[in-house]
Amino acid sequence: MTQNNTAKLELGDKQIELPVVVGSENEHAVDITRLRSETGYITLDSGFGNTGSCQSAITYIDGEKGILRYRGIPIEQLAQQSTFVETAQLLIYGELPTADQTRRFSDLLSQHQRLHERVYKHFANFPSESHPMAVLSSMINAVSCHHPDILEMEDEHTFDSAAARLISKVRTIAAGAFKTAHGEPITYPRTDLPYVRNFLHMMFSLPYDDYDPDDDVVNALRLFLILHADHEQNCSTSTVRMVASSGANLFASCAAGVCALWGPAHGGANMAVLKMLTEIHDQQIPYKDYMERVKQKEFRLMGFGHRVYKNFDPRAKILKQAADKILPKLGINDPLLDIAKGLEEVALKDDYFISRNLYPNVDFYSGIILRAIGVPINMFTVMFAVGRMPGWIAQWKEQVDSKGRIFRPRQIYTGANERDYVPVAQR
Ligand code: ACO
């Protein structure tokens, strides 16, 4: 970070100078830390579209150019060459790990993959129609109840152990929620399987039938998890950092992240996209008619638009190519993929979408990949959360290490002025 010039602000007869902060990719920010104390004014920024909440060295996005990099490495290279566990280490520790570091981290993941037997029992107490995101967020906090030692986070070693537990156990919880909802017995993890295969094993193996996934299925899930691993200061990550800023532990902060991810304007969009494509398919709605209703603002085209990307979301590009390759290899001919491509084609030629810079985001094609793997719709956002866990952990650590102040935005009050309490009989 450099600080090489200042911005001048005039408020009435007052003029103040504010420092300009420049990031390593030449992004500029006006530092308003002293604004209120010097002028009495605050800034108002609905949806925080112009507000930098922190300085971060984890993920870089250029929304105009469609660039996404984790710790400087382009997402396309990681998608092609890395594993999910290696990408997680890159995000959390800042560098690509050596073979030895990966072996040690993988050992930690294996060591912590099982849940405490009492935690397994919680699954049976949720109604079978429970939303798996509710189960996931509750179970993350439930897990922490059994490890009070790691909540203190006194040294690096405890952090490594807590991070490994969370990355490993979130997958065990996700699979447990899926099994419980489907009335199937829970499948325990295996120590001989790598991360993604082990996840698929817990999701789809049965006591009488071991699931041995095709390499293409494993690869599709690897890709999905890597592409979702971090995305700088989005709603759920900002939530994690907000909660962390109060001094809350890693598990509490990440459970809050799960809740924020749940919403349909964020991680829940992947479910909404599949529901939309299914509705168009089942009711045979012509693309143009559907788009007219979107343009009349009856509803939004789910999986389109992004606060930061004003060009193609690079993750959507990778997932679209992956869907084109993986589905035929698995012998799947999914009509929803054709509908998605049809909608995209119409949207990219339509002035409504062009003028608002609305392009497909990561959720537009991710559901089709998950469906090909055999994941049901109500698990889509849970899969996103499993992928995002390394990013949340990295962002939690960066927030805690920065020893920053508690996040506490201000407001402009617009309510009633002072008035007297009226006893109930006189109302
Ligand atoms: N379909 C139709 N119109 C849209 C869409 C959409 N998907 N997205 C934005 N617009 C329109 C808005 O109506 C608005 O139009 P206006 O200028 O005439 O009022 C304009 O584009 C700008 O929209 P905003 O809501 O201001 O954009 P914002 O940056 O706040 O929202 C968001 C971004 C939430 C992603 C939005 O594009 C959206 O709702 N998309 C659909 C849901 C979705 O796919 N979410 C997943 C995002 S990726 C993720 O979280 C992993």
Coordinates of N, CA, C and O in Angstrom, one line a residue, residues 263-369:
G263 N -29.0 -16.3 1.5 CA -30.0 -15.4 0.8 C -30.0 -15.6 -0.7 O -28.9 -15.8 -1.3
P264 N -31.1 -15.5 -1.4 CA -31.2 -15.6 -2.8 C -30.4 -14.6 -3.6 O -30.1 -14.8 -4.8
A265 N -30.1 -13.4 -3.0 CA -29.3 -12.4 -3.8 C -27.9 -12.8 -3.7 O -27.0 -12.1 -4.4
H266 N -27.5 -13.8 -2.9 CA -26.1 -14.2 -2.7 C -26.0 -15.6 -3.1 O -26.3 -16.1 -4.2
G267 N -25.5 -16.5 -2.2 CA -25.3 -17.9 -2.5 C -26.5 -18.7 -2.8 O -26.5 -19.7 -3.6
G268 N -27.7 -18.2 -2.3 CA -28.9 -18.9 -2.6 C -29.3 -18.8 -4.0 O -30.3 -19.4 -4.5
A269 N -28.6 -17.9 -4.8 CA -29.0 -17.7 -6.2 C -28.8 -19.0 -7.0 O -29.5 -19.2 -8.0
N270 N -27.9 -19.9 -6.6 CA -27.7 -21.1 -7.4 C -28.9 -22.0 -7.4 O -29.3 -22.7 -8.4
M271 N -29.6 -22.0 -6.2 CA -30.9 -22.8 -6.2 C -31.9 -22.1 -7.0 O -32.7 -22.7 -7.8
A272 N -32.0 -20.7 -6.9 CA -33.0 -20.0 -7.6 C -32.8 -20.1 -9.1 O -33.8 -20.2 -9.9
V273 N -31.6 -20.2 -9.6 CA -31.3 -20.4 -11.1 C -31.9 -21.7 -11.5 O -32.7 -21.8 -12.5
L274 N -31.7 -22.8 -10.8 CA -32.2 -24.1 -11.2 C -33.7 -24.2 -11.2 O -34.3 -24.7 -12.1
K275 N -34.3 -23.5 -10.2 CA -35.8 -23.4 -10.1 C -36.3 -22.7 -11.3 O -37.3 -23.1 -11.9
M276 N -35.6 -21.6 -11.7 CA -36.0 -20.8 -12.8 C -35.9 -21.6 -14.1 O -36.9 -21.7 -14.9
L277 N -34.8 -22.3 -14.3 CA -34.6 -23.1 -15.5 C -35.7 -24.2 -15.6 O -36.2 -24.5 -16.7
T278 N -35.9 -24.8 -14.5 CA -36.9 -25.9 -14.4 C -38.3 -25.4 -14.8 O -39.0 -26.0 -15.5
E279 N -38.6 -24.2 -14.2 CA -40.0 -23.6 -14.5 C -40.1 -23.3 -16.0 O -41.1 -23.7 -16.7
I280 N -39.0 -22.8 -16.6 CA -39.1 -22.4 -18.0 C -39.2 -23.7 -18.9 O -40.0 -23.8 -19.8
H281 N -38.5 -24.8 -18.4 CA -38.6 -26.1 -19.1 C -40.0 -26.7 -19.0 O -40.6 -27.1 -20.0
D282 N -40.4 -26.8 -17.7 CA -41.7 -27.5 -17.5 C -42.9 -26.8 -18.1 O -43.8 -27.5 -18.6
Q283 N -42.9 -25.5 -18.0 CA -44.0 -24.7 -18.6 C -43.8 -24.3 -20.0 O -44.6 -23.5 -20.6
Q284 N -42.7 -24.8 -20.6 CA -42.3 -24.5 -22.0 C -42.5 -23.0 -22.3 O -43.1 -22.6 -23.3
I285 N -41.9 -22.1 -21.4 CA -42.0 -20.7 -21.6 C -41.0 -20.2 -22.7 O -39.8 -20.5 -22.5
P286 N -41.4 -19.5 -23.7 CA -40.4 -19.0 -24.7 C -39.5 -18.1 -24.0 O -39.9 -17.2 -23.2
Y287 N -38.1 -18.1 -24.4 CA -37.1 -17.3 -23.7 C -37.6 -15.8 -23.8 O -37.4 -15.1 -22.8
K288 N -38.0 -15.4 -25.0 CA -38.3 -14.0 -25.2 C -39.4 -13.5 -24.2 O -39.4 -12.4 -23.7
D289 N -40.5 -14.4 -24.0 CA -41.6 -14.0 -23.1 C -41.0 -13.9 -21.7 O -41.4 -13.0 -20.9
Y290 N -40.1 -14.8 -21.3 CA -39.6 -14.8 -19.9 C -38.8 -13.5 -19.7 O -38.9 -12.8 -18.7
M291 N -38.0 -13.2 -20.8 CA -37.1 -12.0 -20.7 C -38.0 -10.7 -20.6 O -37.6 -9.7 -20.0
E292 N -39.1 -10.7 -21.3 CA -40.0 -9.5 -21.3 C -40.4 -9.3 -19.8 O -40.4 -8.1 -19.4
R293 N -40.8 -10.3 -19.1 CA -41.2 -10.2 -17.7 C -40.1 -9.7 -16.9 O -40.3 -9.0 -15.9
V294 N -38.9 -10.2 -17.2 CA -37.7 -9.7 -16.4 C -37.5 -8.2 -16.6 O -37.3 -7.5 -15.7
K295 N -37.7 -7.8 -17.9 CA -37.5 -6.4 -18.2 C -38.6 -5.5 -17.7 O -38.3 -4.3 -17.4
Q296 N -39.7 -6.1 -17.5 CA -40.8 -5.4 -16.8 C -40.6 -5.4 -15.3 O -41.5 -4.9 -14.5
K297 N -39.5 -6.0 -14.8 CA -39.2 -6.0 -13.4 C -40.1 -6.8 -12.6 O -40.3 -6.6 -11.4
E298 N -40.8 -7.8 -13.2 CA -41.7 -8.7 -12.5 C -40.8 -9.6 -11.5 O -41.2 -9.9 -10.4
F299 N -39.7 -10.0 -12.0 CA -38.7 -10.7 -11.2 C -37.3 -10.5 -11.9 O -37.2 -10.0 -13.0
R300 N -36.3 -11.0 -11.3 CA -34.9 -10.9 -11.8 C -34.5 -12.1 -12.6 O -35.0 -13.2 -12.2
L301 N -33.6 -12.0 -13.5 CA -33.1 -13.2 -14.2 C -32.0 -13.7 -13.2 O -30.9 -13.1 -13.1
M302 N -32.3 -14.8 -12.6 CA -31.4 -15.3 -11.5 C -30.1 -15.8 -12.2 O -30.1 -16.3 -13.3
G303 N -29.0 -15.5 -11.5 CA -27.7 -15.9 -12.0 C -27.1 -14.9 -13.0 O -26.1 -15.1 -13.6
F304 N -27.8 -13.7 -13.0 CA -27.3 -12.6 -13.9 C -27.0 -11.4 -13.0 O -27.7 -11.2 -12.1
G305 N -26.0 -10.7 -13.4 CA -25.7 -9.4 -12.7 C -24.8 -9.7 -11.5 O -24.7 -10.8 -11.0
H306 N -24.0 -8.7 -11.2 CA -23.1 -8.8 -10.1 C -22.7 -7.4 -9.6 O -22.5 -6.5 -10.5
R307 N -22.5 -7.2 -8.3 CA -22.1 -5.9 -7.8 C -20.7 -5.5 -8.4 O -20.5 -4.3 -8.7
V308 N -19.8 -6.4 -8.5 CA -18.5 -6.1 -8.9 C -18.2 -6.3 -10.4 O -17.6 -5.5 -11.1
Y309 N -18.6 -7.5 -10.9 CA -18.3 -7.8 -12.3 C -19.3 -7.0 -13.2 O -20.5 -7.2 -13.2
K310 N -18.7 -6.1 -14.0 CA -19.5 -5.4 -15.0 C -19.1 -6.0 -16.4 O -19.2 -5.3 -17.4
N311 N -18.6 -7.1 -16.4 CA -18.2 -7.9 -17.6 C -18.4 -9.3 -17.2 O -18.9 -9.6 -16.1
F312 N -18.0 -10.3 -18.0 CA -18.2 -11.7 -17.7 C -17.6 -12.1 -16.3 O -16.4 -11.7 -16.1
D313 N -18.3 -12.8 -15.5 CA -17.7 -13.4 -14.3 C -16.8 -14.5 -14.8 O -17.3 -15.4 -15.4
P314 N -15.5 -14.4 -14.5 CA -14.6 -15.5 -15.1 C -15.0 -16.9 -14.6 O -14.7 -17.9 -15.3
R315 N -15.6 -17.0 -13.4 CA -16.0 -18.3 -12.9 C -17.1 -18.9 -13.7 O -17.2 -20.1 -14.0
A316 N -18.0 -18.0 -14.2 CA -19.1 -18.5 -15.1 C -18.6 -19.0 -16.4 O -19.0 -20.0 -16.9
K317 N -17.5 -18.3 -16.9 CA -16.9 -18.8 -18.2 C -16.4 -20.2 -18.0 O -16.6 -21.1 -18.8
I318 N -15.6 -20.4 -16.9 CA -15.0 -21.7 -16.6 C -16.1 -22.8 -16.4 O -16.0 -23.9 -17.0
L319 N -17.1 -22.4 -15.7 CA -18.2 -23.4 -15.4 C -19.0 -23.8 -16.7 O -19.4 -24.9 -16.8
K320 N -19.2 -22.8 -17.5 CA -19.9 -23.1 -18.8 C -19.1 -24.0 -19.6 O -19.6 -25.0 -20.1
Q321 N -17.8 -23.8 -19.7 CA -16.9 -24.7 -20.5 C -16.9 -26.1 -19.9 O -17.0 -27.1 -20.6
A322 N -16.9 -26.1 -18.5 CA -16.8 -27.4 -17.8 C -18.1 -28.2 -18.1 O -18.1 -29.4 -18.3
A323 N -19.3 -27.4 -18.0 CA -20.6 -28.1 -18.3 C -20.6 -28.7 -19.7 O -21.0 -29.8 -19.9
D324 N -20.1 -27.9 -20.6 CA -20.1 -28.4 -22.0 C -19.2 -29.7 -22.2 O -19.5 -30.6 -23.0
K325 N -18.2 -29.8 -21.4 CA -17.3 -30.9 -21.5 C -17.7 -32.1 -20.6 O -17.8 -33.3 -21.1
I326 N -18.1 -31.8 -19.4 CA -18.4 -32.9 -18.4 C -19.7 -33.6 -18.7 O -19.8 -34.8 -18.7
L327 N -20.8 -32.9 -19.1 CA -22.1 -33.5 -19.2 C -22.1 -34.6 -20.3 O -22.5 -35.7 -20.1
P328 N -21.5 -34.3 -21.5 CA -21.5 -35.4 -22.5 C -20.6 -36.6 -22.1 O -21.0 -37.7 -22.3
K329 N -19.5 -36.3 -21.4 CA -18.7 -37.4 -20.9 C -19.4 -38.3 -19.9 O -19.2 -39.5 -19.8
L330 N -20.3 -37.7 -19.2 CA -21.1 -38.5 -18.2 C -22.4 -39.0 -18.8 O -23.2 -39.7 -18.2
G331 N -22.5 -38.8 -20.1 CA -23.7 -39.3 -20.9 C -25.0 -38.6 -20.5 O -26.1 -39.1 -20.6
I332 N -24.8 -37.3 -20.0 CA -26.0 -36.5 -19.6 C -26.4 -35.5 -20.7 O -25.5 -34.8 -21.1
N333 N -27.6 -35.5 -21.0 CA -28.1 -34.5 -22.0 C -29.1 -33.7 -21.2 O -30.3 -34.0 -21.1
D334 N -28.7 -32.6 -20.6 CA -29.5 -31.8 -19.7 C -30.2 -30.7 -20.4 O -29.5 -29.7 -20.9
P335 N -31.5 -30.7 -20.6 CA -32.2 -29.6 -21.4 C -32.0 -28.3 -20.7 O -32.1 -27.3 -21.3
L336 N -31.8 -28.3 -19.3 CA -31.6 -27.0 -18.6 C -30.4 -26.3 -19.1 O -30.3 -25.1 -19.0
L337 N -29.3 -27.1 -19.5 CA -28.1 -26.4 -20.0 C -28.4 -25.7 -21.3 O -28.0 -24.5 -21.5
D338 N -29.2 -26.3 -22.2 CA -29.6 -25.6 -23.4 C -30.5 -24.3 -23.1 O -30.3 -23.3 -23.8
I339 N -31.3 -24.4 -22.1 CA -32.2 -23.3 -21.7 C -31.3 -22.1 -21.2 O -31.4 -21.0 -21.6
A340 N -30.3 -22.5 -20.4 CA -29.4 -21.5 -19.8 C -28.6 -20.8 -20.9 O -28.6 -19.6 -21.0
K341 N -28.1 -21.6 -21.9 CA -27.4 -21.0 -23.0 C -28.3 -20.1 -23.9 O -27.9 -19.0 -24.3
G342 N -29.6 -20.6 -24.0 CA -30.6 -19.8 -24.8 C -30.8 -18.4 -24.1 O -30.8 -17.4 -24.8
L343 N -31.0 -18.5 -22.8 CA -31.3 -17.2 -22.1 C -30.1 -16.3 -22.2 O -30.3 -15.1 -22.4
E344 N -28.9 -16.9 -22.0 CA -27.7 -16.0 -22.1 C -27.6 -15.4 -23.5 O -27.3 -14.2 -23.5
E345 N -27.9 -16.1 -24.5 CA -27.8 -15.6 -25.9 C -28.7 -14.4 -26.1 O -28.3 -13.4 -26.6
V346 N -30.0 -14.6 -25.6 CA -31.0 -13.5 -25.7 C -30.5 -12.3 -24.9 O -30.5 -11.1 -25.4
A347 N -30.1 -12.5 -23.6 CA -29.7 -11.4 -22.7 C -28.5 -10.6 -23.3 O -28.5 -9.4 -23.2
L348 N -27.5 -11.3 -23.8 CA -26.3 -10.6 -24.3 C -26.6 -9.7 -25.5 O -25.7 -8.9 -25.8
K349 N -27.7 -9.9 -26.1 CA -28.0 -9.1 -27.3 C -29.1 -8.0 -27.0 O -29.5 -7.2 -27.8
D350 N -29.6 -8.1 -25.7 CA -30.7 -7.2 -25.4 C -30.2 -5.9 -24.6 O -29.4 -6.0 -23.7
D351 N -30.7 -4.8 -25.1 CA -30.2 -3.5 -24.6 C -30.4 -3.4 -23.0 O -29.6 -2.7 -22.4
Y352 N -31.5 -4.0 -22.5 CA -31.7 -3.9 -21.1 C -30.5 -4.4 -20.3 O -30.0 -3.8 -19.4
F353 N -30.0 -5.6 -20.7 CA -28.9 -6.2 -20.1 C -27.6 -5.6 -20.4 O -26.7 -5.4 -19.6
I354 N -27.4 -5.2 -21.7 CA -26.2 -4.5 -22.2 C -26.0 -3.2 -21.4 O -24.9 -2.9 -20.8
S355 N -27.0 -2.4 -21.3 CA -26.9 -1.1 -20.7 C -26.6 -1.1 -19.2 O -26.1 -0.2 -18.7
R356 N -27.0 -2.2 -18.6 CA -26.8 -2.4 -17.2 C -25.6 -3.3 -16.8 O -25.4 -3.6 -15.7
N357 N -24.9 -3.6 -17.9 CA -23.7 -4.5 -17.7 C -24.1 -5.8 -16.9 O -23.4 -6.2 -16.0
L358 N -25.2 -6.5 -17.4 CA -25.6 -7.7 -16.7 C -25.1 -8.9 -17.5 O -25.5 -9.1 -18.6
Y359 N -24.2 -9.7 -16.9 CA -23.7 -10.9 -17.5 C -23.9 -12.1 -16.6 O -24.2 -11.9 -15.4
P360 N -23.8 -13.3 -17.1 CA -23.9 -14.4 -16.2 C -22.9 -14.4 -15.0 O -21.8 -14.1 -15.3
N361 N -23.4 -14.7 -13.8 CA -22.4 -14.8 -12.7 C -22.2 -16.3 -12.4 O -22.7 -17.2 -13.1
V362 N -21.4 -16.6 -11.4 CA -21.0 -17.9 -11.1 C -22.1 -18.9 -10.9 O -22.0 -20.1 -11.2
D363 N -23.3 -18.4 -10.4 CA -24.4 -19.2 -10.1 C -25.2 -19.7 -11.4 O -26.0 -20.6 -11.3
F364 N -24.9 -19.0 -12.5 CA -25.8 -19.3 -13.7 C -25.5 -20.8 -14.2 O -26.4 -21.4 -14.6
Y365 N -24.3 -21.2 -14.1 CA -24.0 -22.6 -14.6 C -23.6 -23.6 -13.5 O -23.5 -24.7 -13.8
S366 N -23.4 -23.1 -12.3 CA -22.9 -24.0 -11.3 C -23.9 -25.0 -10.9 O -23.6 -26.2 -10.6
G367 N -25.2 -24.7 -10.9 CA -26.3 -25.6 -10.6 C -26.3 -26.8 -11.5 O -26.6 -27.9 -11.2
I368 N -26.0 -26.5 -12.8 CA -26.1 -27.5 -13.8 C -25.0 -28.6 -13.6 O -25.2 -29.8 -13.7
I369 N -23.8 -28.1 -13.1 CA -22.7 -28.9 -12.8 C -23.1 -29.8 -11.6 O -22.9 -31.0 -11.5

